[in-house]
JSON list of C-alpha atoms in Angstrom, two decimals:
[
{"chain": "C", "resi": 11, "resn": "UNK", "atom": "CA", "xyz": [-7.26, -15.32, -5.07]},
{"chain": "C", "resi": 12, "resn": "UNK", "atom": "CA", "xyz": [-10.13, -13.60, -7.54]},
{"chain": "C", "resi": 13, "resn": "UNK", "atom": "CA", "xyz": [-8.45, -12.28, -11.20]},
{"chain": "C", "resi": 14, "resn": "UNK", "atom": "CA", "xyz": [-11.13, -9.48, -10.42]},
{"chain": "C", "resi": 15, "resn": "UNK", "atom": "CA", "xyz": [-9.65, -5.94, -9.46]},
{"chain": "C", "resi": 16, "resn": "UNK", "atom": "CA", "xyz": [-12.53, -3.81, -7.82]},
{"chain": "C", "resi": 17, "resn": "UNK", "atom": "CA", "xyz": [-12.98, -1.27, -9.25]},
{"chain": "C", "resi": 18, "resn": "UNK", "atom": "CA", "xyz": [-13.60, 0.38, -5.99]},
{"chain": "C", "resi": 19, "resn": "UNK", "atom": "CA", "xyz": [-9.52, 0.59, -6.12]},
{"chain": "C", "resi": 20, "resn": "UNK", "atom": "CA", "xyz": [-8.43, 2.41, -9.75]},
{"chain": "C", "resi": 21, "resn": "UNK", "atom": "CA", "xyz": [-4.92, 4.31, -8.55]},
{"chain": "C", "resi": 22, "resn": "UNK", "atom": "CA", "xyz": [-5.13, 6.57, -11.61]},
{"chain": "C", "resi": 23, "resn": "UNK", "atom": "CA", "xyz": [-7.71, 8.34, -10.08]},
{"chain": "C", "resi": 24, "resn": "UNK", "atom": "CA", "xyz": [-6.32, 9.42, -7.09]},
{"chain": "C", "resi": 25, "resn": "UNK", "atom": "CA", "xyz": [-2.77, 11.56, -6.58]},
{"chain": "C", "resi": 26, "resn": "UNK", "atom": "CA", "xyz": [-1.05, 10.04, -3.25]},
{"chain": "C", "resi": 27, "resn": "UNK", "atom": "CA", "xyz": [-1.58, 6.64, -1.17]},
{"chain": "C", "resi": 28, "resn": "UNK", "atom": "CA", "xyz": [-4.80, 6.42, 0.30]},
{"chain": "C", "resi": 29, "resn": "UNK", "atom": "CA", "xyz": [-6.74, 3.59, 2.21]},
{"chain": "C", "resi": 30, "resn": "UNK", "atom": "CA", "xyz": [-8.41, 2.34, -0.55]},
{"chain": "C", "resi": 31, "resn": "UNK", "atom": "CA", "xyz": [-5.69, 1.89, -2.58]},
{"chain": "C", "resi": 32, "resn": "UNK", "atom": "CA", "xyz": [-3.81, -0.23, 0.31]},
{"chain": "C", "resi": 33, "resn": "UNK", "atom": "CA", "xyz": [-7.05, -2.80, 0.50]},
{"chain": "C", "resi": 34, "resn": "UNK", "atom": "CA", "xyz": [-6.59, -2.87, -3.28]},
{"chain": "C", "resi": 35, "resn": "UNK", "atom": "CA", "xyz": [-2.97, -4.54, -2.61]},
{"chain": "C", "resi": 36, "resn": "UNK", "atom": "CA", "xyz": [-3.99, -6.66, 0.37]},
{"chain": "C", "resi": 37, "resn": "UNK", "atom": "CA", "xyz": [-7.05, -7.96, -1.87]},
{"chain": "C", "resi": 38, "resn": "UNK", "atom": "CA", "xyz": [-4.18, -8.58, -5.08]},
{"chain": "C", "resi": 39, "resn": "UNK", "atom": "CA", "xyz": [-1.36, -9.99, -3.30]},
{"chain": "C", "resi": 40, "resn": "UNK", "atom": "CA", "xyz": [-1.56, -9.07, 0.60]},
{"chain": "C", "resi": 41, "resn": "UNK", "atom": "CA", "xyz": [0.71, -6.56, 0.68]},
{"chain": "C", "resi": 42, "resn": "UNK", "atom": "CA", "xyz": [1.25, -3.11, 2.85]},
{"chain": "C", "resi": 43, "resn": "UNK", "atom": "CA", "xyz": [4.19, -3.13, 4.07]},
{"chain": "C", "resi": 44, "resn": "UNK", "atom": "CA", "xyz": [5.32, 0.23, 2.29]},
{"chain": "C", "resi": 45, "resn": "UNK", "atom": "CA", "xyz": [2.24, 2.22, 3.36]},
{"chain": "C", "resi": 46, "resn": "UNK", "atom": "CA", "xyz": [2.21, 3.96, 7.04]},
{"chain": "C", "resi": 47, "resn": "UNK", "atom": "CA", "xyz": [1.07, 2.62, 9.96]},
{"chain": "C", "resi": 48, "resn": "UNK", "atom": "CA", "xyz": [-1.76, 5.29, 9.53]},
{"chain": "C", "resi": 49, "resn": "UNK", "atom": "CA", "xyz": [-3.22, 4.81, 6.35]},
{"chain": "C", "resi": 50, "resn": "UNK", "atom": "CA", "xyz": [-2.65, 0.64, 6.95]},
{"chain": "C", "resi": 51, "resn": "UNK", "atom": "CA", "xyz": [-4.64, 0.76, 9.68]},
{"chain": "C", "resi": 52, "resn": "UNK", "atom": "CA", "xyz": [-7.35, 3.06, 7.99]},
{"chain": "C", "resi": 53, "resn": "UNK", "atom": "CA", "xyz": [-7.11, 0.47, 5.14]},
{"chain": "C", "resi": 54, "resn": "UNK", "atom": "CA", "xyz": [-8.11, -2.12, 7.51]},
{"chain": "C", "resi": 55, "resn": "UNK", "atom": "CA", "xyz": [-11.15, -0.89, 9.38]},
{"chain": "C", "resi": 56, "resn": "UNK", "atom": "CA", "xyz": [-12.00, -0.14, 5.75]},
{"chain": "C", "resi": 57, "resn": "UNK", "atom": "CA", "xyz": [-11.69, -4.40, 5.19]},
{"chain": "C", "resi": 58, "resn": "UNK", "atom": "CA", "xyz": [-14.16, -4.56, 7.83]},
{"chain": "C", "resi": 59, "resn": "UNK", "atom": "CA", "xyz": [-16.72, -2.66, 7.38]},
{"chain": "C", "resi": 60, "resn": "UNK", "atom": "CA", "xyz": [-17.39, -3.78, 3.69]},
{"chain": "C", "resi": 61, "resn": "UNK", "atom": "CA", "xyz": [-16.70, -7.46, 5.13]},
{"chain": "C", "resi": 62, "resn": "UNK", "atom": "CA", "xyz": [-19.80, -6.61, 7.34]},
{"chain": "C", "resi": 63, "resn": "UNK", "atom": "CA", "xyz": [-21.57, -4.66, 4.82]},
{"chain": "C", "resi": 64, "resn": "UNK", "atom": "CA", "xyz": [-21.24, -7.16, 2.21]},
{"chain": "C", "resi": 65, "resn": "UNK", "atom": "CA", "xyz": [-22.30, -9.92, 5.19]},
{"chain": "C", "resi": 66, "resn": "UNK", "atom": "CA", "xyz": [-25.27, -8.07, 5.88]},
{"chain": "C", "resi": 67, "resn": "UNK", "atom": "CA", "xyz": [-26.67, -7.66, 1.88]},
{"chain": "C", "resi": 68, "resn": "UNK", "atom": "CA", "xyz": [-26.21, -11.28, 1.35]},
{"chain": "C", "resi": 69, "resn": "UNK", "atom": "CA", "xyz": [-28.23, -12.08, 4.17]},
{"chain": "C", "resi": 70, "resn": "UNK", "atom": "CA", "xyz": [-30.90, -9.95, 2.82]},
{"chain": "C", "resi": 71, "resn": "UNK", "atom": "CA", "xyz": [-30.82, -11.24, -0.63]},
{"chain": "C", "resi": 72, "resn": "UNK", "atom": "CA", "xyz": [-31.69, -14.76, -1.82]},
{"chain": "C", "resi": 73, "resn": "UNK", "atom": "CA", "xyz": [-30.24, -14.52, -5.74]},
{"chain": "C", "resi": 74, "resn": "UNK", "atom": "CA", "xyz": [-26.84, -13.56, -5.28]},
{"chain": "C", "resi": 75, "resn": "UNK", "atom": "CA", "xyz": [-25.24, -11.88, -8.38]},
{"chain": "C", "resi": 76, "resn": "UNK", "atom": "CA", "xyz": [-21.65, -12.27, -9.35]},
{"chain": "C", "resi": 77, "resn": "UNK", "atom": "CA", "xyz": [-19.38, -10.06, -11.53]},
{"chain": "C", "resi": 78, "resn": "UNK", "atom": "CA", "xyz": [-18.65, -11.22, -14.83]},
{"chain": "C", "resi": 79, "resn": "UNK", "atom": "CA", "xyz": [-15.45, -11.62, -16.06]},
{"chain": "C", "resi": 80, "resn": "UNK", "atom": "CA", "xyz": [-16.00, -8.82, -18.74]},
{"chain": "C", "resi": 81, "resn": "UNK", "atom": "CA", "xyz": [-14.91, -6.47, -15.72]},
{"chain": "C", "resi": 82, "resn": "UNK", "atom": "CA", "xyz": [-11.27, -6.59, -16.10]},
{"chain": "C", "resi": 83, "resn": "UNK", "atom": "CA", "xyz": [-12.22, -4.97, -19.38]},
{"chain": "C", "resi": 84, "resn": "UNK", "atom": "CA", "xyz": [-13.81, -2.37, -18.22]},
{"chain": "C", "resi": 85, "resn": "UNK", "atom": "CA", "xyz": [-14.69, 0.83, -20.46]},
{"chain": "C", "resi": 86, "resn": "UNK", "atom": "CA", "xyz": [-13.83, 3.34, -18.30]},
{"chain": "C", "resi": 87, "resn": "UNK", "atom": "CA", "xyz": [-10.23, 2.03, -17.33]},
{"chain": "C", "resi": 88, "resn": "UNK", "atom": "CA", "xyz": [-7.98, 4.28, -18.68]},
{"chain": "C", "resi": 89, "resn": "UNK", "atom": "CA", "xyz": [-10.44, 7.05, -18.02]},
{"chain": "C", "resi": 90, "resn": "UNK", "atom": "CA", "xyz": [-8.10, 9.11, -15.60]},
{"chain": "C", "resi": 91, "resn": "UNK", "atom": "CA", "xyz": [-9.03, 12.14, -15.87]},
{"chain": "C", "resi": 92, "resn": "UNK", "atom": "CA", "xyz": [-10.97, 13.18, -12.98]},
{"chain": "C", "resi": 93, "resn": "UNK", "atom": "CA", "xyz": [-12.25, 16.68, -10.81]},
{"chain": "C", "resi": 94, "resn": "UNK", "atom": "CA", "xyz": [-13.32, 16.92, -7.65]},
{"chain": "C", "resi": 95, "resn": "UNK", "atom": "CA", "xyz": [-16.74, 18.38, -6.93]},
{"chain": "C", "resi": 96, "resn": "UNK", "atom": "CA", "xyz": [-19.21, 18.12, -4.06]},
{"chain": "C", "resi": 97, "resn": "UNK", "atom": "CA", "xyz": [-22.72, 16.03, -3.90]},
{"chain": "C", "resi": 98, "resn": "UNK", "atom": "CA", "xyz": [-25.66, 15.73, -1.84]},
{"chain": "C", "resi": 99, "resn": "UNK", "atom": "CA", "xyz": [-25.00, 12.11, -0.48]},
{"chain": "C", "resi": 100, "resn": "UNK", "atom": "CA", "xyz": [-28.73, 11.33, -1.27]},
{"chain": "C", "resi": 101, "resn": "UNK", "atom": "CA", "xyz": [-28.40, 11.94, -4.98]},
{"chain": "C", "resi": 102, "resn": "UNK", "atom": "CA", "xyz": [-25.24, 9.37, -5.53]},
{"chain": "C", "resi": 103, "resn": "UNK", "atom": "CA", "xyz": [-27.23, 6.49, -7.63]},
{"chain": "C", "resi": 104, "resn": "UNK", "atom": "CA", "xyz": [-26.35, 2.73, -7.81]},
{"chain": "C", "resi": 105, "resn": "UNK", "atom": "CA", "xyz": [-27.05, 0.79, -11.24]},
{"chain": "C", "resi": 106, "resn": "UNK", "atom": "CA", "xyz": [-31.10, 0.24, -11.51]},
{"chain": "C", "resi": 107, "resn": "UNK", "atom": "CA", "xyz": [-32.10, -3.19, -9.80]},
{"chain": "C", "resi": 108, "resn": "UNK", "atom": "CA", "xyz": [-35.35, -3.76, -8.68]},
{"chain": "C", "resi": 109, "resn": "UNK", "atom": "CA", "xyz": [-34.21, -4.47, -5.24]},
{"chain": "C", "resi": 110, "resn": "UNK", "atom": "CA", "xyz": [-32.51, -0.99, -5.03]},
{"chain": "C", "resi": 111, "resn": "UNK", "atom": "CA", "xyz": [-36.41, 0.49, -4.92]},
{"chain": "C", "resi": 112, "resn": "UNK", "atom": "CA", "xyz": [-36.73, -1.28, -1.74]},
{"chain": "C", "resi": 113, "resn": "UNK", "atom": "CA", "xyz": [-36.68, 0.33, 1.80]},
{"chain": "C", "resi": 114, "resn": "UNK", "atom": "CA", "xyz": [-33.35, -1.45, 3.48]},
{"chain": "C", "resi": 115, "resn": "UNK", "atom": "CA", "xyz": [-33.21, -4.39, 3.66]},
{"chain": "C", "resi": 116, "resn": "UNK", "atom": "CA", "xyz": [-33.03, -5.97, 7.50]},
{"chain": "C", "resi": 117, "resn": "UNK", "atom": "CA", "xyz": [-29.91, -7.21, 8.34]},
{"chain": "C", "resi": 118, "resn": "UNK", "atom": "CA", "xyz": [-27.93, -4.25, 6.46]},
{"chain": "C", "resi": 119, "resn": "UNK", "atom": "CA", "xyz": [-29.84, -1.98, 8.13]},
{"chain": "C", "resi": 120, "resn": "UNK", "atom": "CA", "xyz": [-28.93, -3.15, 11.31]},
{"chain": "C", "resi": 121, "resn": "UNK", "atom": "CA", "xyz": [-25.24, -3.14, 10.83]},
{"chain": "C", "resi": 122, "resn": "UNK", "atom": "CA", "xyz": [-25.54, 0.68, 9.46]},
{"chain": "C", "resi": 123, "resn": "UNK", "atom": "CA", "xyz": [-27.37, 1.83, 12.35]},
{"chain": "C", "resi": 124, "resn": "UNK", "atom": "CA", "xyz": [-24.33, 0.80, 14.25]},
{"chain": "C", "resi": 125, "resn": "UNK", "atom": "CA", "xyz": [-21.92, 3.18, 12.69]},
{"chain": "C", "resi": 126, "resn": "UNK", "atom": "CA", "xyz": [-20.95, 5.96, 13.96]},
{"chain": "C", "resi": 127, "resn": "UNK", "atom": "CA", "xyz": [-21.82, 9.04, 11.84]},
{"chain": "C", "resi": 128, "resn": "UNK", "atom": "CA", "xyz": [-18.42, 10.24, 12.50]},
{"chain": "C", "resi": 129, "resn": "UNK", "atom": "CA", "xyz": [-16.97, 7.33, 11.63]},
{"chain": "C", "resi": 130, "resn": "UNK", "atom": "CA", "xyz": [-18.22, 7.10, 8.41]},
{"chain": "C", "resi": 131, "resn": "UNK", "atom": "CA", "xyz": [-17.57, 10.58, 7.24]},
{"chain": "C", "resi": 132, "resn": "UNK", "atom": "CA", "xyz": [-14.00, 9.61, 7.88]},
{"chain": "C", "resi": 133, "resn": "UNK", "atom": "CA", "xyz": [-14.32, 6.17, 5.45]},
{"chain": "C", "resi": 134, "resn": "UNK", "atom": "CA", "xyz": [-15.57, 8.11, 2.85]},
{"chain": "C", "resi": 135, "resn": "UNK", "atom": "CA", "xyz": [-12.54, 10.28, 2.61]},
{"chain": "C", "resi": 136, "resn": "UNK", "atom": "CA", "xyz": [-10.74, 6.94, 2.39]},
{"chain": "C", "resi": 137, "resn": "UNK", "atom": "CA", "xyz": [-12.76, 5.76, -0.28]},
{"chain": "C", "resi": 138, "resn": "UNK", "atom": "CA", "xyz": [-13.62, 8.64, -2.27]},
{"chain": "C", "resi": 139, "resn": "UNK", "atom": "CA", "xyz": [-16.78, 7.62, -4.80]},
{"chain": "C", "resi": 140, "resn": "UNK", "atom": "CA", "xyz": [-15.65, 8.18, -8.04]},
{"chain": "C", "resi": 141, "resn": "UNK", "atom": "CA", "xyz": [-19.17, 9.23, -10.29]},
{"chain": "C", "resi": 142, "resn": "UNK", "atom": "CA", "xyz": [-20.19, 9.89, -13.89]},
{"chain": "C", "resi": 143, "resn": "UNK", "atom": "CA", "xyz": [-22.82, 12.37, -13.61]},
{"chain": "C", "resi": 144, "resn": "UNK", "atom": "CA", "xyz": [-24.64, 11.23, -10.23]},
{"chain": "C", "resi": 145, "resn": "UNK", "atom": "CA", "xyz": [-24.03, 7.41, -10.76]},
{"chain": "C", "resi": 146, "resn": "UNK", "atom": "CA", "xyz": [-21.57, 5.63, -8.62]},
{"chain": "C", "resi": 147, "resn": "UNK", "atom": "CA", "xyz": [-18.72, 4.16, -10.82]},
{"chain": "C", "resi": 148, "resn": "UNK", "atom": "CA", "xyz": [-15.67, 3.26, -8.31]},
{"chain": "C", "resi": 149, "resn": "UNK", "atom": "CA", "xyz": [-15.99, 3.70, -4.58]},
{"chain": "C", "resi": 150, "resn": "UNK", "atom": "CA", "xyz": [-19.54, 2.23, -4.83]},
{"chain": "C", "resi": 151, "resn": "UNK", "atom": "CA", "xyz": [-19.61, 0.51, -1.59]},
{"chain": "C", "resi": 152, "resn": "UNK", "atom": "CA", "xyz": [-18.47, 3.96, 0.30]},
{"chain": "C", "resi": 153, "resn": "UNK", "atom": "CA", "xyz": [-21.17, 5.95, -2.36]},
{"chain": "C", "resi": 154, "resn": "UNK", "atom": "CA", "xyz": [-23.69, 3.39, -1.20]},
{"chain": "C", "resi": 155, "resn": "UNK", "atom": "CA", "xyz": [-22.27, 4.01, 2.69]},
{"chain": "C", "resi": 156, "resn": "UNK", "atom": "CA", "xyz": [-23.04, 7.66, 2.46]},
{"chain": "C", "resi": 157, "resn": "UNK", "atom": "CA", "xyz": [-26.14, 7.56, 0.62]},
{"chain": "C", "resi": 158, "resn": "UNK", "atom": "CA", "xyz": [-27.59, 5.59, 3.58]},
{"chain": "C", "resi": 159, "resn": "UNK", "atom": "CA", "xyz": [-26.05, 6.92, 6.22]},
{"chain": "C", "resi": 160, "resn": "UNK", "atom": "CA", "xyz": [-25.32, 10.80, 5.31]},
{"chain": "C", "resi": 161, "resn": "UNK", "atom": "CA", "xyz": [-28.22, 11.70, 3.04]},
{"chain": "C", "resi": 162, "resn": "UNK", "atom": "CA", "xyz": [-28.74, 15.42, 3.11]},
{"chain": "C", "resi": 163, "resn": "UNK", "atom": "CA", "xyz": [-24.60, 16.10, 3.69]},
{"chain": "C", "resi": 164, "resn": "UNK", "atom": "CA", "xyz": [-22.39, 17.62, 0.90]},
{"chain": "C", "resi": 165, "resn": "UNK", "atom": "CA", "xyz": [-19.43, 15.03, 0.43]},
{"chain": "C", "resi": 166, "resn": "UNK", "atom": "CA", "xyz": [-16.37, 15.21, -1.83]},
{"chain": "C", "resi": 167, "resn": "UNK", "atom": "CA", "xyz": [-16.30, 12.80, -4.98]},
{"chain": "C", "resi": 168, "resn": "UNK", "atom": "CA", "xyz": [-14.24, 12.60, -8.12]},
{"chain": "C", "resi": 169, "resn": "UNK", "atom": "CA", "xyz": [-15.93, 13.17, -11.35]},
{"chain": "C", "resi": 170, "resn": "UNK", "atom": "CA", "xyz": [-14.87, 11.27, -14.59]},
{"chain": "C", "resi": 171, "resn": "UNK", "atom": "CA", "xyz": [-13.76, 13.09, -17.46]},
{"chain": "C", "resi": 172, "resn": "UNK", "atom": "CA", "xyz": [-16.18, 11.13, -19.36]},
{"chain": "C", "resi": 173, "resn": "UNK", "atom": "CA", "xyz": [-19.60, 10.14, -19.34]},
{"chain": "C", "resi": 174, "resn": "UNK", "atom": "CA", "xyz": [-19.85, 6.53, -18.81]},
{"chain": "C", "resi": 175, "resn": "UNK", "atom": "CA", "xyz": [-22.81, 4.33, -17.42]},
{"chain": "C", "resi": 176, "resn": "UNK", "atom": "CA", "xyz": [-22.91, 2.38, -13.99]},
{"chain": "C", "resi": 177, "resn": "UNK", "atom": "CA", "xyz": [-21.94, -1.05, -13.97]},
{"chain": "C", "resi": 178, "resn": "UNK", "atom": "CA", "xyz": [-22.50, -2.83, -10.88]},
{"chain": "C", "resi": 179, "resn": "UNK", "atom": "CA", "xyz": [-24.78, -3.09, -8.52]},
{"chain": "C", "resi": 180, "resn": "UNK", "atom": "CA", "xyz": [-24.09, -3.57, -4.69]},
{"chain": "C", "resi": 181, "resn": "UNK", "atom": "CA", "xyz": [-24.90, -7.55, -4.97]},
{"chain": "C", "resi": 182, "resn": "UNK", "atom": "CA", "xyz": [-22.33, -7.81, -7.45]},
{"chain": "C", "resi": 183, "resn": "UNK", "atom": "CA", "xyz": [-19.50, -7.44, -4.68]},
{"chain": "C", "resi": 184, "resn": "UNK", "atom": "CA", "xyz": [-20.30, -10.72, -3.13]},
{"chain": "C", "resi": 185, "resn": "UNK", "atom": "CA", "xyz": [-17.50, -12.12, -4.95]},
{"chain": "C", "resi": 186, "resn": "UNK", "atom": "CA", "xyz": [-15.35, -10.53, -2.83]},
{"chain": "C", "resi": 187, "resn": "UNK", "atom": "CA", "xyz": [-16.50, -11.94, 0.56]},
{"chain": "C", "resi": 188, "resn": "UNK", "atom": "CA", "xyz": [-14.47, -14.79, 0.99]},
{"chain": "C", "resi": 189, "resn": "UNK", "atom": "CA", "xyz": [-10.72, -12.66, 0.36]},
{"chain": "C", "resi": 190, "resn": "UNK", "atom": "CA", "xyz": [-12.31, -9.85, 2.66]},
{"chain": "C", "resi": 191, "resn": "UNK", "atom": "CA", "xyz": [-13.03, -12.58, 4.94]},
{"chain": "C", "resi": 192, "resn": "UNK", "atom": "CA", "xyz": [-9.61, -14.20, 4.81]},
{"chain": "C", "resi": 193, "resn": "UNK", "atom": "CA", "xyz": [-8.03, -11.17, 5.41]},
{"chain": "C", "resi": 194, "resn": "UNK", "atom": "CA", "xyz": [-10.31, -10.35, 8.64]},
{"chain": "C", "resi": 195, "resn": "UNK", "atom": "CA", "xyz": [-9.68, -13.40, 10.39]},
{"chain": "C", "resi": 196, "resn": "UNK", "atom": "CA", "xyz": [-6.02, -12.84, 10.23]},
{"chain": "C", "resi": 197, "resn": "UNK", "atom": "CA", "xyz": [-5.98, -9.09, 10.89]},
{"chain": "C", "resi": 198, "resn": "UNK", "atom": "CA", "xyz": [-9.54, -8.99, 13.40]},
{"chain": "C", "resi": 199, "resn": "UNK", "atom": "CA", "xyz": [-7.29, -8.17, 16.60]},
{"chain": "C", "resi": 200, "resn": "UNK", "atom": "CA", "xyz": [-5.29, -5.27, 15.06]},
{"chain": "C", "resi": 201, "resn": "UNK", "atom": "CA", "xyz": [-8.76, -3.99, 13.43]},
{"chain": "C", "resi": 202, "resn": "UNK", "atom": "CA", "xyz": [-10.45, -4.36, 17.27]},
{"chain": "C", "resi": 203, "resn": "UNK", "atom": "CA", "xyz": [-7.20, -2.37, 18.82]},
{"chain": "C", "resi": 204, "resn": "UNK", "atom": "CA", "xyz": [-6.79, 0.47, 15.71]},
{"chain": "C", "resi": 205, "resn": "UNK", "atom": "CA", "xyz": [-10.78, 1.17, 15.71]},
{"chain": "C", "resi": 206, "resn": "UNK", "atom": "CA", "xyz": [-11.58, 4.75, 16.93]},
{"chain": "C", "resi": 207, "resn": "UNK", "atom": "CA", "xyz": [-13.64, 3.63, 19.52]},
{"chain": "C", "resi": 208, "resn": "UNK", "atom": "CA", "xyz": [-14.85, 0.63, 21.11]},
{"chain": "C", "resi": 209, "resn": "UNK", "atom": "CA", "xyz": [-18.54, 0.83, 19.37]},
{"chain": "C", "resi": 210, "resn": "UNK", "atom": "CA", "xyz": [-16.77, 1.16, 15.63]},
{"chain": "C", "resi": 211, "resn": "UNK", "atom": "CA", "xyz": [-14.46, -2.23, 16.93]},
{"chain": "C", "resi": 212, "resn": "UNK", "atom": "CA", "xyz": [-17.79, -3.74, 18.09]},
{"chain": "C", "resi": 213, "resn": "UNK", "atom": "CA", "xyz": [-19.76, -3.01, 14.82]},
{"chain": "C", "resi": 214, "resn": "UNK", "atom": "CA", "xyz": [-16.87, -4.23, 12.56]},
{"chain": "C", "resi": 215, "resn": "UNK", "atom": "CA", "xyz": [-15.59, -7.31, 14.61]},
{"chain": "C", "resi": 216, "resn": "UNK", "atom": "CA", "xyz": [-17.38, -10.22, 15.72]},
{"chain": "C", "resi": 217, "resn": "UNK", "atom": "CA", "xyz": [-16.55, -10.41, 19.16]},
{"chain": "C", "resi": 218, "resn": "UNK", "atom": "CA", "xyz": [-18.33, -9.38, 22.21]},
{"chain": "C", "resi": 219, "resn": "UNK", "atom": "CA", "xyz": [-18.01, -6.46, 24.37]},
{"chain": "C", "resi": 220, "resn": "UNK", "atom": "CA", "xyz": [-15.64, -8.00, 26.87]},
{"chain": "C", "resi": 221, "resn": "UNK", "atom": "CA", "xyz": [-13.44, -9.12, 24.63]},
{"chain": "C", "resi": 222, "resn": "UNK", "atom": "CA", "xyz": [-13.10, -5.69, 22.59]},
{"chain": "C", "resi": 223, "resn": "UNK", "atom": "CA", "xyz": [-12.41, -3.80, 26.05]},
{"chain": "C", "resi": 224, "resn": "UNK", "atom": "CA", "xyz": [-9.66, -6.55, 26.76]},
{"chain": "C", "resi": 225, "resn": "UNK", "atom": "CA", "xyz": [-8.04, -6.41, 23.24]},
{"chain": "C", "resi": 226, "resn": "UNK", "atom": "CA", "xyz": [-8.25, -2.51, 23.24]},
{"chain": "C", "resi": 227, "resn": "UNK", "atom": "CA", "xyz": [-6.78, -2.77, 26.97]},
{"chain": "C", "resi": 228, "resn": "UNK", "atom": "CA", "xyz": [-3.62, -4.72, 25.73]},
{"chain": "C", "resi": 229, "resn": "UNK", "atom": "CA", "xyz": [-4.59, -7.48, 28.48]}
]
């Protein structure tokens, strides 16, 4: 198990449980047992679609980065003070990498064209980005969701109280991959039978179409 907390998952900034902060536990220590069924499941479908996100990027890059241990220490930590205001999706900005000025890449855009726009309004209400200014600080993989995916809609993010500057980079979530991948192979049937619809348990799962309708048909 990584040392490394994402800081996708800080509970400070965020008032009750929500489905980010439940993949936060499963990543630490695998537990969920005290959430609801609801916001479990939500946490899970969560699991896989950054397992497949994260898939896809790494297939489109050849130098994969990797987060330094310096991120347990991060700066903005104990910054909990936060506001909720409203962004254009297309605005939310990633820390500077050459890459980034690149159209998408292949393979990622191929798993994002399979998502549901519905779908992913809902994940970003489970994963609201936390930003300084425009730049994606927590919730970057959900920021980086939306800016693809919902460009020209108004979504709800959490400001910090201070101004702080980005630190990572889509690429340097790879080190996730193999927990996120460990968790979906023991959890990829309840993620195929709790997806909204058969297409969302298709893009997130690996298995084929007549195996989703028999999962999702309790057969």
């Amino acid at each position: 198990m990584f040392k490394f907390t994402d800081p996708s998952l800080s509970e400070a900034r965020f008032k009750k449980p929500c489905p980010v902060l439940v993949l936060k536990m499963m990543l630490l220590n695998g537990e969920k047992s005290r959430f609801s069924e609801e916001i479990k499941n939500q946490a899970l479908l969560l699991l896989a679609t950054y397992r497949k996100l994260l898939r896809a990027v790494a297939s489109d890059l050849c130098d994969v980065k990797t987060l330094k241990d310096s991120v347990n220490r991060r700066h903005w930590g104990k910054v909990d003070k936060v506001q909720d205001k409203m962004v254009v999706a297309k605005e939310l900005r990633l820390k500077h990498l050459d890459l980034e000025e690149m159209p998408l890449f292949f393979h990622t855009q191929h798993f994002l064209k399979k998502l549901p726009i519905s779908f992913v309004q809902k994940l970003v209400d489970w994963a609201p980005p936390v930003v300084s200014g425009t730049f994606l600080i927590e919730n970057v993989l959900a920021g980086y969701i939306s800016q693809k995916l919902l460009p020209l809609e108004k979504i709800k993010v959490k400001e910090l109280g201070k101004s702080v500057q980005p630190y990572f980079h889509i690429a340097d979530f790879f080190v996730l991959l193999p927990q996120l991948e460990e968790l979906y192979q023991k959890y990829q049937k309840q993620i195929v039978r709790v997806a909204p619809t058969a297409e969302v348990a298709l893009a997130l799962t690996d298995f084929g179409k007549a195996w989703i309708y028999r999962l999702r048909s309790g057969l």
